[in-house]
CSV table of C-alpha atoms in Angstrom, one decimal:
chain,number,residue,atom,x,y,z
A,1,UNK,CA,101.9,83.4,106.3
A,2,UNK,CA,104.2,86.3,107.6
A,3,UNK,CA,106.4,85.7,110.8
A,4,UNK,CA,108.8,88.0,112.9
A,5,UNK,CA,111.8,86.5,114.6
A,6,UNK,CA,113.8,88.2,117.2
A,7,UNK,CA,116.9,88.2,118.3
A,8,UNK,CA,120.0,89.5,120.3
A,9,UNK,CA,118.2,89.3,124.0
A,10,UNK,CA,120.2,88.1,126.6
A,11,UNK,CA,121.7,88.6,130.4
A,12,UNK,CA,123.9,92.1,130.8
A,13,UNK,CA,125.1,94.1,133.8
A,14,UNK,CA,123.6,97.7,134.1
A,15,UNK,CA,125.4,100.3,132.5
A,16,UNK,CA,126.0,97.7,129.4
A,17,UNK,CA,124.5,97.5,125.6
A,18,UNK,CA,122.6,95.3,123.9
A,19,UNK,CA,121.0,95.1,120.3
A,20,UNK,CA,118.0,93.3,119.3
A,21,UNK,CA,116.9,92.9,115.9
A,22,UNK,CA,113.5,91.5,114.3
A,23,UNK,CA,113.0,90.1,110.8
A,24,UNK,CA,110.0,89.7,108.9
A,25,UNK,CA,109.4,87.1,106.4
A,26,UNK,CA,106.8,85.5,104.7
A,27,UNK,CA,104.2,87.1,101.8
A,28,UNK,CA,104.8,91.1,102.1
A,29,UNK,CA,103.9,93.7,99.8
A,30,UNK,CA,104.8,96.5,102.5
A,31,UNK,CA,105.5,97.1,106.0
A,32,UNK,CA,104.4,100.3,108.1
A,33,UNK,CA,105.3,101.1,110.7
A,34,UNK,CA,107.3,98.1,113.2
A,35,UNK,CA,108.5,98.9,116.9
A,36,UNK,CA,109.4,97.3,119.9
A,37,UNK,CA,107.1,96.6,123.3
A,38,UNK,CA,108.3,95.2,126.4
A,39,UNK,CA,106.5,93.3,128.9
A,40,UNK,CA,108.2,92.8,132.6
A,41,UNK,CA,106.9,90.6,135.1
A,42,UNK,CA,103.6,91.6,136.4
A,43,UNK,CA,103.1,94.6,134.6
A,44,UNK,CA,101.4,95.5,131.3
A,45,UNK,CA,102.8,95.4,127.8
A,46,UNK,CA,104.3,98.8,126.9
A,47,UNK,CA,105.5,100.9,124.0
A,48,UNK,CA,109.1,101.2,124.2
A,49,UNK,CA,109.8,102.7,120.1
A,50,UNK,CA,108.3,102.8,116.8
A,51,UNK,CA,109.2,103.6,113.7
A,52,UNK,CA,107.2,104.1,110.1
A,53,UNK,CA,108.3,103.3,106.6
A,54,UNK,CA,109.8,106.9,106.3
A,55,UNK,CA,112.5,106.8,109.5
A,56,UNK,CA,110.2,108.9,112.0
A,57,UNK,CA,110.6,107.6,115.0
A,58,UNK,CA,108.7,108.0,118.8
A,59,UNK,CA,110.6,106.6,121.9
A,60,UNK,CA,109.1,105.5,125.5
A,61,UNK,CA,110.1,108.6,127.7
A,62,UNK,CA,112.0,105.7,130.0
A,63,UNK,CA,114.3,105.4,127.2
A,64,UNK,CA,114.9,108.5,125.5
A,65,UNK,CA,118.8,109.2,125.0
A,66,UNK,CA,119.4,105.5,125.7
A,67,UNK,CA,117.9,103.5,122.8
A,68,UNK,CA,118.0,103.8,119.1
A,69,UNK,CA,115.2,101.9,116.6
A,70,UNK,CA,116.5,101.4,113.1
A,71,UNK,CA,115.1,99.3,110.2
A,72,UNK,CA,116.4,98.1,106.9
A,73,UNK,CA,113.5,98.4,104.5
A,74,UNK,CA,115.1,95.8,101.8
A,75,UNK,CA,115.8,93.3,104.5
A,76,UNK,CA,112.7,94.1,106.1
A,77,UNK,CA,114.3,94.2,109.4
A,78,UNK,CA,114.1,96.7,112.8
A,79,UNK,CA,116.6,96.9,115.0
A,80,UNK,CA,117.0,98.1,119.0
A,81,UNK,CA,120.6,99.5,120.0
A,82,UNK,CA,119.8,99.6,123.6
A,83,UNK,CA,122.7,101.4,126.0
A,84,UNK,CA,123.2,102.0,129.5
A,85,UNK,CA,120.6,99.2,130.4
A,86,UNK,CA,119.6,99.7,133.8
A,87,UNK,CA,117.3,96.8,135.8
A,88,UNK,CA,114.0,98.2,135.4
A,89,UNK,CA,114.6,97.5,131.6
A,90,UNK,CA,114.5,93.7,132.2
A,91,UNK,CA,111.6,92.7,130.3
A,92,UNK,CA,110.2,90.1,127.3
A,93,UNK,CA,111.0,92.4,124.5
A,94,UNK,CA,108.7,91.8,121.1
A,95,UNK,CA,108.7,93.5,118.1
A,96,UNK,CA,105.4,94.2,115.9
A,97,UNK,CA,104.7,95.1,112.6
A,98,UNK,CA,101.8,96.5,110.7
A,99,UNK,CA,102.0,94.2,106.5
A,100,UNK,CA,100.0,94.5,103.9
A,101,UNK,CA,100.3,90.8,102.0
A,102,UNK,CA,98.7,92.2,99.1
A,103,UNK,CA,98.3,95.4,96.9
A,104,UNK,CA,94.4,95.5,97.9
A,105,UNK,CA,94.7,93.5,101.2
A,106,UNK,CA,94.4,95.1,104.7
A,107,UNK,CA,97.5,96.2,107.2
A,108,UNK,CA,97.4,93.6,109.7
A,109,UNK,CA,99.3,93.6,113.3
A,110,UNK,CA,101.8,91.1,113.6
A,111,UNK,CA,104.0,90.2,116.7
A,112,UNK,CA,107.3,88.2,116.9
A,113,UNK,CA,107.5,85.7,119.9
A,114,UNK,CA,109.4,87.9,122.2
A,115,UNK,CA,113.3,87.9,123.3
A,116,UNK,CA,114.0,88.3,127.0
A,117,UNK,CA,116.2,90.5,128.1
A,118,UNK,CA,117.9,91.0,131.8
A,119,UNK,CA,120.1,93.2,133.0
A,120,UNK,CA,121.2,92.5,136.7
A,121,UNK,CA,124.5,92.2,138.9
């Protein structure tokens, strides 16, 4: 069994920060590449960042210059500095992760539950 759990979401006024993380846990014998998807009301899931095992990281245009993925490879955690929030970034925010369980098993996609996040006045 593998399972990601997020965390940090919460209510913020625009302009402030907020940092979510997402752990993996479970049988792993490596991790690609994780990111982070958002999903607001009514609309479709979209790509917000990703990063792969080496650090190289691809951001959502919408968020460029305001959010920074991270991960710790020996916690096997990623992380989501987000800053000057605005309201269209209220969403579900869920991380995913592509695991190999074994040496000769296949990469498989796994998503955390989500973590909502709302930024309002």
């Amino acid at each position: 069994q593998v399972q990601l759990v997020e965390s940090g979401g919460g209510l913020v006024q625009p302009g402030w920060s907020l940092r979510l993380s997402c752990a993996a846990s479970g049988t792993i014998f490596s991790i690609n590449a994780m990111g982070w998807y958002r999903q607001a009301p009514g609309k479709q899931r979209e790509l917000v960042a990703t990063i792969t095992s080496g650090g190289v990281t691809n951001y959502a245009d919408s968020v460029k210059g305001r959010f920074t993925i991270s991960r710790d490879n020996a916690k096997n955690t990623v992380y989501l500095e987000m800053n000057s929030l605005k309201p269209e970034d209220t969403a579900v925010y869920y991380c995913n992760a592509g695991i190999r369980r074994s040496y000769s098993g296949y990469t498989g996609s796994y998503w955390g539950q989500g973590t909502q996040v709302t930024v309002s006045s």
